[in-house]
XYZ file of C-alpha atoms in Angstrom:
426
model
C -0.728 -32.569 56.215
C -4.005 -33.861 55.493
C -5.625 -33.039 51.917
C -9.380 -32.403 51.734
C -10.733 -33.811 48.778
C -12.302 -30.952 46.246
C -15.629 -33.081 45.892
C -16.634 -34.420 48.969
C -20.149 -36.136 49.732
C -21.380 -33.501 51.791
C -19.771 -30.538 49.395
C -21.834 -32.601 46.578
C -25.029 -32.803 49.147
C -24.826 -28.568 49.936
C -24.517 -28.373 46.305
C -27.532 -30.919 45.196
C -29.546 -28.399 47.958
C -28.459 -24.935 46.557
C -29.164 -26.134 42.808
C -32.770 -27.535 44.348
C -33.414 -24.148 45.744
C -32.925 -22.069 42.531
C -34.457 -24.270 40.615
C -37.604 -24.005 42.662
C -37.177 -20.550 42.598
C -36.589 -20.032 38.974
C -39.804 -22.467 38.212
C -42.112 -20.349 40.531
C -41.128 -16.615 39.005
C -41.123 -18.572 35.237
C -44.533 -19.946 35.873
C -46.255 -16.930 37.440
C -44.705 -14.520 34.924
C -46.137 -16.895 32.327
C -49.499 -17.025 34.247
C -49.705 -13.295 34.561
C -48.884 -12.379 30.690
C -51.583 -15.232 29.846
C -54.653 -13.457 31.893
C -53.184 -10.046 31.346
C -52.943 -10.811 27.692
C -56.285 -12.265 27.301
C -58.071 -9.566 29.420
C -57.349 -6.716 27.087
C -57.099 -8.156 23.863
C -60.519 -8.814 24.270
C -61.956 -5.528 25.444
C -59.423 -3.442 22.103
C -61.082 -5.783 19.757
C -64.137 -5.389 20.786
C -63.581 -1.993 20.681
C -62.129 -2.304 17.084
C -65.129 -4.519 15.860
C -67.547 -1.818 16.732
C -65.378 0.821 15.061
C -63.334 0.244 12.108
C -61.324 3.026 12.802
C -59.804 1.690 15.746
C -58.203 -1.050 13.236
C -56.194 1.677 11.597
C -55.017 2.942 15.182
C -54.171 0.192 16.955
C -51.344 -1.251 14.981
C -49.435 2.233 14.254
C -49.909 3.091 18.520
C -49.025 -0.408 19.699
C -45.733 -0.916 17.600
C -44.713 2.905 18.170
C -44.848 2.423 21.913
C -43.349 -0.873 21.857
C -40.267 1.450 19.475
C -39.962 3.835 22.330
C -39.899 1.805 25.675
C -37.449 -0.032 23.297
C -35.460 3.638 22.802
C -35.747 4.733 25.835
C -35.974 2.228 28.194
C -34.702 -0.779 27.134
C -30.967 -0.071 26.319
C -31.789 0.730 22.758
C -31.481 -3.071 22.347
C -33.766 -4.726 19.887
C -35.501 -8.306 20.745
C -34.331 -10.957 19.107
C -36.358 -14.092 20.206
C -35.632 -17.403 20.679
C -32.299 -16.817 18.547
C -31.273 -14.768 21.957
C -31.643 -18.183 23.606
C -29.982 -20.422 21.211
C -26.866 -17.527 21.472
C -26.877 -17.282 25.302
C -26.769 -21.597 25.403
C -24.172 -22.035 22.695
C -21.909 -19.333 23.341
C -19.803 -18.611 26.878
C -19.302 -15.244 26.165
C -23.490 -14.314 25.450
C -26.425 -13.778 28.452
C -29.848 -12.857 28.812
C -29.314 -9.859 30.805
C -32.072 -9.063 33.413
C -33.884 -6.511 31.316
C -35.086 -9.177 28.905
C -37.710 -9.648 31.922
C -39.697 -6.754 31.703
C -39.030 -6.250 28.034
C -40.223 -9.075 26.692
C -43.191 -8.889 29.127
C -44.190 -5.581 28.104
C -43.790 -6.099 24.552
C -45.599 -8.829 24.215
C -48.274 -7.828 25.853
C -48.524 -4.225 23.816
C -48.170 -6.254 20.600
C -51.104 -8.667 20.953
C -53.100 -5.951 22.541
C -52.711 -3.695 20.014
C -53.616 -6.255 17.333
C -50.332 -7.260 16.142
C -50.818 -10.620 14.363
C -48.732 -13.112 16.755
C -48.868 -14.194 20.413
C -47.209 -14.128 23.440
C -45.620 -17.639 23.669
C -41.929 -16.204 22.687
C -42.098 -13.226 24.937
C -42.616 -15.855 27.475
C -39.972 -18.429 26.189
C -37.218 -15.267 26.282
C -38.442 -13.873 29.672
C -38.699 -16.952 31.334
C -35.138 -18.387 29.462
C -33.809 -14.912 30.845
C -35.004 -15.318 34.479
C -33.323 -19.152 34.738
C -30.493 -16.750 33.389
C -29.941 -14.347 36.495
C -29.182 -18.061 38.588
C -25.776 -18.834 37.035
C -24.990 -14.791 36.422
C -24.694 -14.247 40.179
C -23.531 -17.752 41.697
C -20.664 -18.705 39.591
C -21.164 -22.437 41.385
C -23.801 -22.728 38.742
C -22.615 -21.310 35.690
C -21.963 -24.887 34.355
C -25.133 -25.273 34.543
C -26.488 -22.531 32.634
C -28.572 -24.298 29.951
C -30.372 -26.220 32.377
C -31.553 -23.249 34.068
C -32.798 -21.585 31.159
C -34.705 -24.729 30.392
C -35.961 -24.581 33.603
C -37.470 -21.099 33.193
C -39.100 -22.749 29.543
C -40.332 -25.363 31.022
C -42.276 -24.014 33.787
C -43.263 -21.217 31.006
C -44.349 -23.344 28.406
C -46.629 -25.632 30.946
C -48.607 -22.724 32.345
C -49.394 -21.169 29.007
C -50.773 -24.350 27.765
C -51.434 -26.568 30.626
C -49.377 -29.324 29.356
C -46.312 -30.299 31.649
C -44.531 -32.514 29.008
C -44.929 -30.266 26.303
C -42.965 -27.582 28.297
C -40.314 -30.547 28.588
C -40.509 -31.166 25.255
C -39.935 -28.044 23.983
C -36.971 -27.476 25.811
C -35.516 -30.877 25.099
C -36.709 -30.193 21.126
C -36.128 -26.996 20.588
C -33.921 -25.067 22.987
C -31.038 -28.080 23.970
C -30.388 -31.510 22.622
C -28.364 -32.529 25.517
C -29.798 -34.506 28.225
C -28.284 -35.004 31.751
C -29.165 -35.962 35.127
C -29.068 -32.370 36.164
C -31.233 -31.184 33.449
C -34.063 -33.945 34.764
C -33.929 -32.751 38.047
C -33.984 -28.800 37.423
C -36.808 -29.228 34.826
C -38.484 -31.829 36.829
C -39.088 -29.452 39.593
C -40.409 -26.832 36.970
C -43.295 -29.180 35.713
C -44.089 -29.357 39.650
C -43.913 -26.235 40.553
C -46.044 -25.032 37.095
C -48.453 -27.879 37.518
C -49.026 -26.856 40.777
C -49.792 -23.265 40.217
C -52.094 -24.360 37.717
C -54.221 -26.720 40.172
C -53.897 -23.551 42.465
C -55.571 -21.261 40.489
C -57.773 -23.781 38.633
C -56.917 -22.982 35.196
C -58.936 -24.289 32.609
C -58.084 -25.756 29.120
C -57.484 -22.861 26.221
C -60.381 -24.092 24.286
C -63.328 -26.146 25.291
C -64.120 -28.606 22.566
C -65.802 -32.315 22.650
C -64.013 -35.013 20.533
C -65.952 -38.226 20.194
C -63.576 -40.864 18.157
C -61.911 -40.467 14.799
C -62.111 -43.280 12.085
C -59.178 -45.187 10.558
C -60.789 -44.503 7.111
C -59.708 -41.056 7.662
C -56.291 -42.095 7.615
C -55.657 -40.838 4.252
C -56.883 -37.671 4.658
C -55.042 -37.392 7.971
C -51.644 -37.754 5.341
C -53.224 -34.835 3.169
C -53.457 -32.853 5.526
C -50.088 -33.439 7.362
C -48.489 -32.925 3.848
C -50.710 -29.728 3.314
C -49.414 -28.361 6.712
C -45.632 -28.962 5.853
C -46.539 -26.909 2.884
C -47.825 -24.078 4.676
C -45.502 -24.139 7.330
C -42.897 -23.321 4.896
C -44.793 -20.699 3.285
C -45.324 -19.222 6.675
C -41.307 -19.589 7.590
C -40.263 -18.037 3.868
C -42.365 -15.560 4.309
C -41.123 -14.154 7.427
C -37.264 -14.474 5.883
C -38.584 -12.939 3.272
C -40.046 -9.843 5.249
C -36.764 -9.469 7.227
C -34.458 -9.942 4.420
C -37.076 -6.919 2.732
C -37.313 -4.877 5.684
C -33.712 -4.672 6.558
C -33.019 -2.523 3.839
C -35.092 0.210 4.992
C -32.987 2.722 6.869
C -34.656 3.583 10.005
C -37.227 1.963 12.307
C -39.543 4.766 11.486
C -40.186 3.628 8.025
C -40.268 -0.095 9.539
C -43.006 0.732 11.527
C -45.042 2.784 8.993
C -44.919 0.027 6.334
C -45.595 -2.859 8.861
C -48.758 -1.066 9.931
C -50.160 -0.027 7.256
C -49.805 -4.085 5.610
C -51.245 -4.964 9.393
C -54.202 -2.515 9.228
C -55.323 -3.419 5.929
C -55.455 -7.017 6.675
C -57.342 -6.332 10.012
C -59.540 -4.241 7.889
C -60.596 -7.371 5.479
C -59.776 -10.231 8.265
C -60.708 -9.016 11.758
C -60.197 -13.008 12.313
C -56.407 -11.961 12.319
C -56.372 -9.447 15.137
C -53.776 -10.995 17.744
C -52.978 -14.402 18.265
C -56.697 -15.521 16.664
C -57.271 -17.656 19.801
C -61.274 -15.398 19.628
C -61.381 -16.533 15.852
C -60.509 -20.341 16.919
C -62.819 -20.327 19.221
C -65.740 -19.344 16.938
C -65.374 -22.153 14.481
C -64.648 -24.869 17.318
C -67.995 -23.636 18.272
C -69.984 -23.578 14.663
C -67.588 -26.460 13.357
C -70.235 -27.112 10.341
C -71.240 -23.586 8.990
C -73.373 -22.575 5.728
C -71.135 -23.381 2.716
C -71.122 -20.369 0.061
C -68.498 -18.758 -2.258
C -67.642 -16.005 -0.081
C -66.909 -18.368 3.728
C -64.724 -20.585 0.761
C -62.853 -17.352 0.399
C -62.821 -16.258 3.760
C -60.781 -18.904 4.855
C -58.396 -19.109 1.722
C -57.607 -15.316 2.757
C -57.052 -16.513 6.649
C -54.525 -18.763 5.400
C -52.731 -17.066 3.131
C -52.827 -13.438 4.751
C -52.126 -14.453 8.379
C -48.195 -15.374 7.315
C -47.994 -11.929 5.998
C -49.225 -10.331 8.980
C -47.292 -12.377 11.337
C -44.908 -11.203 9.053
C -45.172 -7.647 9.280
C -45.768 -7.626 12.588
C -42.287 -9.338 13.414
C -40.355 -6.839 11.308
C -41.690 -3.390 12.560
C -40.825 -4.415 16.248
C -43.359 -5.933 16.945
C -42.010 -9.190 19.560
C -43.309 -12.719 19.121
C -43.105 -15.695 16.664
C -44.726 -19.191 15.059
C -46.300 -20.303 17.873
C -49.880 -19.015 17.930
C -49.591 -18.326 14.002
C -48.794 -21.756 13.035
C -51.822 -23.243 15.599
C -54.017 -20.407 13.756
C -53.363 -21.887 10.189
C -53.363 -25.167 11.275
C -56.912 -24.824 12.739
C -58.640 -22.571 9.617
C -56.537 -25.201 7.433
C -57.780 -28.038 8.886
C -61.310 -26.831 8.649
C -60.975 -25.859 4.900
C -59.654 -29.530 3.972
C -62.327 -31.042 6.166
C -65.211 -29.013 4.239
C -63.837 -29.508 0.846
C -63.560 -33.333 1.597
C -67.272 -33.674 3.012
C -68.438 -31.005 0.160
C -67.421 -32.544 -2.780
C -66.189 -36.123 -1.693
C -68.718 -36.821 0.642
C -65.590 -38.224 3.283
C -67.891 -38.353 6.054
C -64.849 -36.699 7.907
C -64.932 -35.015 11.015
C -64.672 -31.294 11.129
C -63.378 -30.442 14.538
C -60.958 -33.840 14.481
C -59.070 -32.172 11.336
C -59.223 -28.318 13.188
C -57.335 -29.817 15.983
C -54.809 -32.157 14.407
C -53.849 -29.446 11.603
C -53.150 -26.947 14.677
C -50.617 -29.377 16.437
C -49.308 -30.509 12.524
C -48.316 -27.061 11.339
C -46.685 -26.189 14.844
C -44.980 -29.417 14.539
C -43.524 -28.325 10.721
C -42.791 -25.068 12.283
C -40.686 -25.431 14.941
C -39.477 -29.061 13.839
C -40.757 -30.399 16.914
C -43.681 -33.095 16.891
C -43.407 -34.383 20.312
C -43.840 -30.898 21.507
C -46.551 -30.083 19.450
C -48.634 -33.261 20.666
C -48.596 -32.928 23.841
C -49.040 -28.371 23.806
C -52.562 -29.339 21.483
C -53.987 -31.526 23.326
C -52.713 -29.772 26.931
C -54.891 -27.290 25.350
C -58.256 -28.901 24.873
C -57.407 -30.918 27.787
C -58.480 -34.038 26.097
C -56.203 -37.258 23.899
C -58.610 -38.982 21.822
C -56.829 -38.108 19.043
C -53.057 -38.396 20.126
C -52.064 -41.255 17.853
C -53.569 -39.692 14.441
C -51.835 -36.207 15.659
C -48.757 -37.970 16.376
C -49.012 -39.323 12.743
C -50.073 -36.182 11.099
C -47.068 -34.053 12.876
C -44.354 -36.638 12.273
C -45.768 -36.159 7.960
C -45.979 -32.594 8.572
C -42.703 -32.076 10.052
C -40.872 -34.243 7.767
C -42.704 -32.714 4.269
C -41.883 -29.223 5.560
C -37.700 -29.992 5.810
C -38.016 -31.654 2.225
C -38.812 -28.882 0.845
C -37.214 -26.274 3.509
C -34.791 -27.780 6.002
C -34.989 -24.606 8.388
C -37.360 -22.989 10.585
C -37.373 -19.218 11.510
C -35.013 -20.651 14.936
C -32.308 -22.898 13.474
C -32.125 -20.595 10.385
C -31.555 -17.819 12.561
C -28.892 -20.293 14.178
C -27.102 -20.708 10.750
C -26.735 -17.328 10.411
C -25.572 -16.749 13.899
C -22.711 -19.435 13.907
C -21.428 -18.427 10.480
């Protein structure tokens, strides 16, 4: 009797092609969820703030509605199952026995969306990291062939996420390779290759344009020591922004029901929206305004304006996060890092007369927070400038985010992730 062997060429070839196919599949529903969330996202926000700026009321509404809704879809039509972000991700990839199930999809989706919307103080880069991680999910749940596989196919759904949200194919690979798995194979290059493909290619389809619109010139190398300022400056404030978030859960979870969750984490958001409309949602509309007046009238009260940003967008984030509301770091840490580079660019030309650049230091403190926040420099290079659409200043950002990242684990070795992580394996 003649034994056929269990891994024959052709078996491998049928295999190669089946693993080719989901992928592509995977990286087309990852990239035009991620797509749809963006517009969707960006669409409303800016018609309820609108509506909010030209009545204050609508500041106290918003926040109480949004997170109450987002409590009962949760209740009632979500499985009574609470998001849990990218520590959902980390579980499903480390652990045989965890999964994404389906519903993650529309949950995160909606949520998202209805937080931002509604003026919760994050964005909607983790609702897409979760729903996209959970759609390269459903692959390995319902062919078994592929359940080894299962980490790359999450990645796969990051990847083509993380590209379409901010036009930058390598920092969706980066991201997954920095964040979500440290373990590289040849599989994992061809599943996530085919996202950036796929992603990039729905991007030249629909002609999306860069996040913000912002001309960089040059940048000096006397500014090199103010470049190190700042990077140190951002590892400082990432870790106030990461403590303060453990410090909100670690607060909030002693409060017995949701109900009281959401009443206190409005009321903290609605205040702040009240004295910092800048804060409403992710703060892309606020980042926009001082890319475009990059060298405004100096007076007491802008000098406080901007110490308030930066020290009252962690708490919101904050509060946000702990009443339900879903998101993370992402568009909080690129938020600070903007206002902060600003404020260190303004003091320096004030009273030093540096002769720096304003809008140089706006973008390199957005990509060096994110880099302290999420431990992930690489990633935050390449996301920044994928979202000006422009590298004139990749080697000083590189520089800033490697200082940045490596002050903030001095002081704090975790992010909100990998401290979630601790917790999880112990």
């Amino acid at each position: 009797m003649i034994h056929q062997a269990k891994n024959t060429p052709n078996s491998s070839f049928i295999f190669t092609k089946k693993l080719v196919i989901a992928s592509v599949l995977v990286s087309f529903l990852s990239a035009f969820l991620g797509l749809a969330l963006k517009h969707i996202t960006e669409h409303y926000e800016a018609i309820f703030f609108l509506r909010a700026e030209n009545n204050w009321v609508f500041f106290l509404v918003f926040p109480i509605f949004g997170l109450s809704l987002i409590y009962f879809l949760r209740y009632y039509l979500f499985k009574k199952k609470s998001n849990q972000g990218i520590t959902e991700i980390f579980a499903c990839t480390q652990f045989r026995s965890k999964t994404l199930p389906i519903y993650k999809i529309p949950s995160h989706f909606l949520n998202g969306l209805i937080t931002v919307v509604f003026g919760g103080s994050t964005g909607i880069e983790v609702s897409t990291v979760v729903a996209t991680a959970a759609i390269g999910n459903v692959v390995p749940e319902k062919e078994t062939i592929f359940k080894k596989y299962k980490t790359e196919l999450i990645c796969t759904g990051i990847t083509a996420g993380i590209t379409v949200l901010f036009g930058s194919p390598i920092a969706g690979i980066l991201f997954s390779i920095e964040v979500v798995t440290k373990k590289l194979n040849k599989t994992f290059f061809l599943t996530n290759g085919i996202a950036i493909i796929i992603a990039s290619a729905l991007l030249l389809f629909f002609d999306e344009k860069a996040l913000f619109i912002v001309t960089l010139t040059t940048w000096h190398y006397h500014a090199i020591p103010y470049f190190i300022l700042l990077g140190i400056l951002a590892g400082v404030n990432s870790v106030y922004l990461t403590k303060t978030v453990l410090f909100f859960k670690s607060k909030f979870s002693k409060l017995k029901t949701q109900f009281h969750k959401i009443i206190i984490g409005s009321i903290i958001l609605s205040i702040g929206l009240l004295v910092l409309p800048q804060l409403y949602g992710d703060g892309y509309h606020a980042i926009k305004e001082i890319f475009a007046n990059s060298t405004p009238v100096i007076t007491l009260a802008w000098f406080a304006t901007l110490i308030g940003i930066i020290l009252l967008k962690p708490i919101l984030t904050s509060a946000t996060l702990v009443a339900g509301g879903d998101g993370g770091v992402f568009a909080p840490s690129l938020f600070i890092g903007a206002f902060l580079g600003l404020f260190v660019a303004t003091i320096l030309n004030t009273y030093f007369h540096s002769n720096v650049i304003p809008i140089n230091f706006m973008i390199i403190g957005m990509a060096a927070v994110l880099s302290a926040s999420i431990q992930a420099p690489f990633t935050a290079l390449f996301l920044v400038c994928g979202m000006i659409n422009d590298y004139t200043l990749f080697f000083p950002i590189l520089m800033v985010s490697l200082i940045a990242k490596y002050t903030s684990k001095m002081i704090f070795p975790y992010t909100i992730y990998n401290y979630s992580l601790v917790n999880l394996k112990s």
